[in-house]
Amino acid sequence: MRLYTHASCLQHEPGPDQPESPARLRAVLQALDHDRFATLDRIEAPRATREHLLRVHTPAHVDRILATVPDSGTVRLDEDTVMSHGSAEAALRAAGAAVAAVDAVMGQGGKAFCAVRPPGHHATHDKAMGFCLFNNVAVAAAHAIAEHGLKRVAIADFDVHHGNGTQDIFARESRVLFISSHQMPLYPDSGREDERGVGNIVNAPLSPGDGSYEFRELWDGALLPRLHAFKPQLLLVSAGFDAHRNDPLADLRLGSEDYAWITERLRDIAEAHAHGRVVSTLEGGYNLLALATSVAAHVSALMD
Ligand SMILES: [Zn+2]
């Protein structure tokens, strides 16, 4: 199994008041430094190209992100989304990791985890938001379709926040199935069950206070059967770990064992339909210890 990351992803510095910090990625990489991950094939993420980004983003959006390189300090794009000197480069590497991971698993098979930031799933076709600049998982899905000719790419998103950006980008693209569990009400206030795209969007809200039981019942009952029925040729994962009970940004009550559980189920679907091909990319997770233990559980389950 491959692990994609890049030192540039530590140079995106939104500032001390921002929960989406370089310390998150340091915690993830430290957790993956353990002996049990010694067999991971560690690969430096390349940059996404303009062509990769333009498959899902407008030229104006791509230009705006790449042109925002303040010499010092930060530039605020919205209430939550801030860029520093190193942010554009980090965003290119984060999206590029996902593209390279798709190429690797389509070429040689297997699985990959992209330990990158900024995260991506809130970025829409024309807008950065919610800590996200480019939509990494969407860039990966579009690449799998355009470059590898896939007809069925599934994106499973278990971040506690709704992946509104991914939904926005693929709402009329039936070759992509987007399946999301998330807390409602919560930022970004989308993800109702009646938001269905062209039948390719499956939103499954959870309520504040829900935990392991409700999460597993939802995936077992409604979401995993949809994924199975779609028979994805490639499974992408928006892997956010902020539904953990210790996360400061939300009110669900998952533990790291729940992330192992969902990952095993997703892995089984990839084995059944996609020759085992999975590309998972880091989204949220804001309690550093919870993030580290949850990523370790997720990557362990992918490696099994
Ligand atoms: Zn999140």
mmCIF file of N, CA, C and O in Angstrom, residues 175-212:
data_model
loop_
_atom_site.group_PDB
_atom_site.id
_atom_site.type_symbol
_atom_site.label_atom_id
_atom_site.label_comp_id
_atom_site.label_asym_id
_atom_site.label_seq_id
_atom_site.Cartn_x
_atom_site.Cartn_y
_atom_site.Cartn_z
ATOM 1 N N ARG A 175 -21.541 9.071 -13.800
ATOM 2 C CA ARG A 175 -20.425 8.122 -13.668
ATOM 3 C C ARG A 175 -19.818 8.161 -12.265
ATOM 4 O O ARG A 175 -18.996 7.312 -11.925
ATOM 5 N N VAL A 176 -20.217 9.160 -11.471
ATOM 6 C CA VAL A 176 -19.731 9.262 -10.087
ATOM 7 C C VAL A 176 -20.895 9.059 -9.129
ATOM 8 O O VAL A 176 -21.933 9.713 -9.253
ATOM 9 N N LEU A 177 -20.718 8.135 -8.181
ATOM 10 C CA LEU A 177 -21.673 7.976 -7.079
ATOM 11 C C LEU A 177 -21.044 8.605 -5.837
ATOM 12 O O LEU A 177 -19.932 8.230 -5.450
ATOM 13 N N PHE A 178 -21.747 9.588 -5.249
ATOM 14 C CA PHE A 178 -21.239 10.247 -4.046
ATOM 15 C C PHE A 178 -22.124 9.865 -2.876
ATOM 16 O O PHE A 178 -23.339 10.111 -2.900
ATOM 17 N N ILE A 179 -21.514 9.257 -1.861
ATOM 18 C CA ILE A 179 -22.258 8.783 -0.694
ATOM 19 C C ILE A 179 -21.669 9.422 0.549
ATOM 20 O O ILE A 179 -20.464 9.321 0.794
ATOM 21 N N SER A 180 -22.498 10.095 1.319
ATOM 22 C CA SER A 180 -21.988 10.840 2.467
ATOM 23 C C SER A 180 -22.838 10.615 3.711
ATOM 24 O O SER A 180 -24.064 10.729 3.664
ATOM 25 N N SER A 181 -22.174 10.308 4.823
ATOM 26 C CA SER A 181 -22.818 10.436 6.132
ATOM 27 C C SER A 181 -22.215 11.663 6.815
ATOM 28 O O SER A 181 -21.025 11.938 6.661
ATOM 29 N N HIS A 182 -23.040 12.390 7.523
ATOM 30 C CA HIS A 182 -22.587 13.645 8.123
ATOM 31 C C HIS A 182 -23.605 14.087 9.165
ATOM 32 O O HIS A 182 -24.760 13.668 9.144
ATOM 33 N N GLN A 183 -23.152 14.942 10.065
ATOM 34 C CA GLN A 183 -24.054 15.501 11.075
ATOM 35 C C GLN A 183 -24.864 16.646 10.477
ATOM 36 O O GLN A 183 -24.348 17.470 9.735
ATOM 37 N N MET A 184 -26.166 16.670 10.814
ATOM 38 C CA MET A 184 -27.021 17.829 10.511
ATOM 39 C C MET A 184 -27.848 18.126 11.746
ATOM 40 O O MET A 184 -28.371 17.200 12.351
ATOM 41 N N PRO A 185 -28.077 19.353 12.139
ATOM 42 C CA PRO A 185 -27.498 20.533 11.487
ATOM 43 C C PRO A 185 -26.021 20.708 11.834
ATOM 44 O O PRO A 185 -25.606 20.441 12.950
ATOM 45 N N LEU A 186 -25.305 21.171 10.845
ATOM 46 C CA LEU A 186 -23.881 21.488 11.003
ATOM 47 C C LEU A 186 -23.416 22.146 9.700
ATOM 48 O O LEU A 186 -24.035 21.949 8.650
ATOM 49 N N TYR A 187 -22.306 22.880 9.790
ATOM 50 C CA TYR A 187 -21.666 23.418 8.589
ATOM 51 C C TYR A 187 -21.528 22.297 7.559
ATOM 52 O O TYR A 187 -21.148 21.196 7.943
ATOM 53 N N PRO A 188 -21.770 22.511 6.295
ATOM 54 C CA PRO A 188 -22.138 23.761 5.626
ATOM 55 C C PRO A 188 -23.654 23.877 5.370
ATOM 56 O O PRO A 188 -24.060 24.610 4.475
ATOM 57 N N ASP A 189 -24.460 23.158 6.164
ATOM 58 C CA ASP A 189 -25.931 23.247 6.091
ATOM 59 C C ASP A 189 -26.510 22.672 4.802
ATOM 60 O O ASP A 189 -27.610 23.039 4.400
ATOM 61 N N SER A 190 -25.779 21.778 4.172
ATOM 62 C CA SER A 190 -26.341 21.046 3.027
ATOM 63 C C SER A 190 -26.280 19.562 3.366
ATOM 64 O O SER A 190 -25.860 19.180 4.449
ATOM 65 N N GLY A 191 -26.729 18.719 2.425
ATOM 66 C CA GLY A 191 -26.656 17.278 2.633
ATOM 67 C C GLY A 191 -27.944 16.648 3.102
ATOM 68 O O GLY A 191 -27.931 15.602 3.751
ATOM 69 N N ARG A 192 -29.089 17.284 2.742
ATOM 70 C CA ARG A 192 -30.369 16.657 3.071
ATOM 71 C C ARG A 192 -30.581 15.426 2.186
ATOM 72 O O ARG A 192 -30.069 15.339 1.071
ATOM 73 N N GLU A 193 -31.432 14.521 2.687
ATOM 74 C CA GLU A 193 -31.667 13.284 1.930
ATOM 75 C C GLU A 193 -32.289 13.552 0.557
ATOM 76 O O GLU A 193 -32.119 12.761 -0.366
ATOM 77 N N ASP A 194 -33.023 14.660 0.428
ATOM 78 C CA ASP A 194 -33.664 14.918 -0.867
ATOM 79 C C ASP A 194 -32.729 15.608 -1.872
ATOM 80 O O ASP A 194 -33.140 15.910 -2.995
ATOM 81 N N GLU A 195 -31.489 15.831 -1.513
ATOM 82 C CA GLU A 195 -30.485 16.295 -2.480
ATOM 83 C C GLU A 195 -29.909 15.042 -3.133
ATOM 84 O O GLU A 195 -29.069 14.365 -2.558
ATOM 85 N N ARG A 196 -30.384 14.749 -4.356
ATOM 86 C CA ARG A 196 -30.073 13.445 -4.955
ATOM 87 C C ARG A 196 -29.326 13.545 -6.280
ATOM 88 O O ARG A 196 -29.053 12.515 -6.898
ATOM 89 N N GLY A 197 -29.025 14.753 -6.744
ATOM 90 C CA GLY A 197 -28.347 14.878 -8.031
ATOM 91 C C GLY A 197 -29.166 14.245 -9.134
ATOM 92 O O GLY A 197 -30.381 14.444 -9.222
ATOM 93 N N VAL A 198 -28.510 13.454 -9.977
ATOM 94 C CA VAL A 198 -29.237 12.686 -11.008
ATOM 95 C C VAL A 198 -29.387 11.242 -10.522
ATOM 96 O O VAL A 198 -29.288 10.297 -11.296
ATOM 97 N N GLY A 199 -29.663 11.109 -9.228
ATOM 98 C CA GLY A 199 -29.771 9.783 -8.626
ATOM 99 C C GLY A 199 -28.420 9.239 -8.192
ATOM 100 O O GLY A 199 -28.331 8.106 -7.710
ATOM 101 N N ASN A 200 -27.388 10.065 -8.310
ATOM 102 C CA ASN A 200 -26.019 9.619 -8.004
ATOM 103 C C ASN A 200 -25.492 10.205 -6.701
ATOM 104 O O ASN A 200 -24.324 10.033 -6.380
ATOM 105 N N ILE A 201 -26.353 10.926 -5.974
ATOM 106 C CA ILE A 201 -25.948 11.532 -4.704
ATOM 107 C C ILE A 201 -26.785 10.866 -3.605
ATOM 108 O O ILE A 201 -28.017 10.804 -3.718
ATOM 109 N N VAL A 202 -26.110 10.359 -2.588
ATOM 110 C CA VAL A 202 -26.814 9.721 -1.477
ATOM 111 C C VAL A 202 -26.359 10.393 -0.181
ATOM 112 O O VAL A 202 -25.207 10.230 0.247
ATOM 113 N N ASN A 203 -27.271 11.173 0.392
ATOM 114 C CA ASN A 203 -26.957 11.883 1.628
ATOM 115 C C ASN A 203 -27.669 11.224 2.800
ATOM 116 O O ASN A 203 -28.869 10.960 2.741
ATOM 117 N N ALA A 204 -26.924 10.993 3.877
ATOM 118 C CA ALA A 204 -27.478 10.315 5.037
ATOM 119 C C ALA A 204 -27.076 11.075 6.299
ATOM 120 O O ALA A 204 -26.001 10.859 6.849
ATOM 121 N N PRO A 205 -27.950 11.999 6.726
ATOM 122 C CA PRO A 205 -27.610 12.804 7.899
ATOM 123 C C PRO A 205 -27.716 12.013 9.203
ATOM 124 O O PRO A 205 -28.568 11.143 9.354
ATOM 125 N N LEU A 206 -26.841 12.351 10.128
ATOM 126 C CA LEU A 206 -26.893 11.863 11.507
ATOM 127 C C LEU A 206 -27.216 13.052 12.403
ATOM 128 O O LEU A 206 -27.005 14.206 12.023
ATOM 129 N N SER A 207 -27.742 12.755 13.600
ATOM 130 C CA SER A 207 -28.128 13.823 14.518
ATOM 131 C C SER A 207 -27.059 14.022 15.584
ATOM 132 O O SER A 207 -26.365 13.071 15.950
ATOM 133 N N PRO A 208 -26.951 15.248 16.112
ATOM 134 C CA PRO A 208 -26.009 15.490 17.201
ATOM 135 C C PRO A 208 -26.221 14.457 18.314
ATOM 136 O O PRO A 208 -27.359 14.154 18.659
ATOM 137 N N GLY A 209 -25.135 13.909 18.821
ATOM 138 C CA GLY A 209 -25.224 12.898 19.873
ATOM 139 C C GLY A 209 -25.194 11.474 19.363
ATOM 140 O O GLY A 209 -24.945 10.532 20.127
ATOM 141 N N ASP A 210 -25.451 11.287 18.048
ATOM 142 C CA ASP A 210 -25.383 9.932 17.493
ATOM 143 C C ASP A 210 -23.967 9.380 17.608
ATOM 144 O O ASP A 210 -22.980 10.125 17.531
ATOM 145 N N GLY A 211 -23.888 8.054 17.742
ATOM 146 C CA GLY A 211 -22.584 7.413 17.897
ATOM 147 C C GLY A 211 -22.446 6.178 17.047
ATOM 148 O O GLY A 211 -23.055 6.067 15.964
ATOM 149 N N SER A 212 -21.665 5.259 17.559
ATOM 150 C CA SER A 212 -21.300 4.049 16.843
ATOM 151 C C SER A 212 -22.520 3.306 16.293
ATOM 152 O O SER A 212 -22.559 2.916 15.123
#
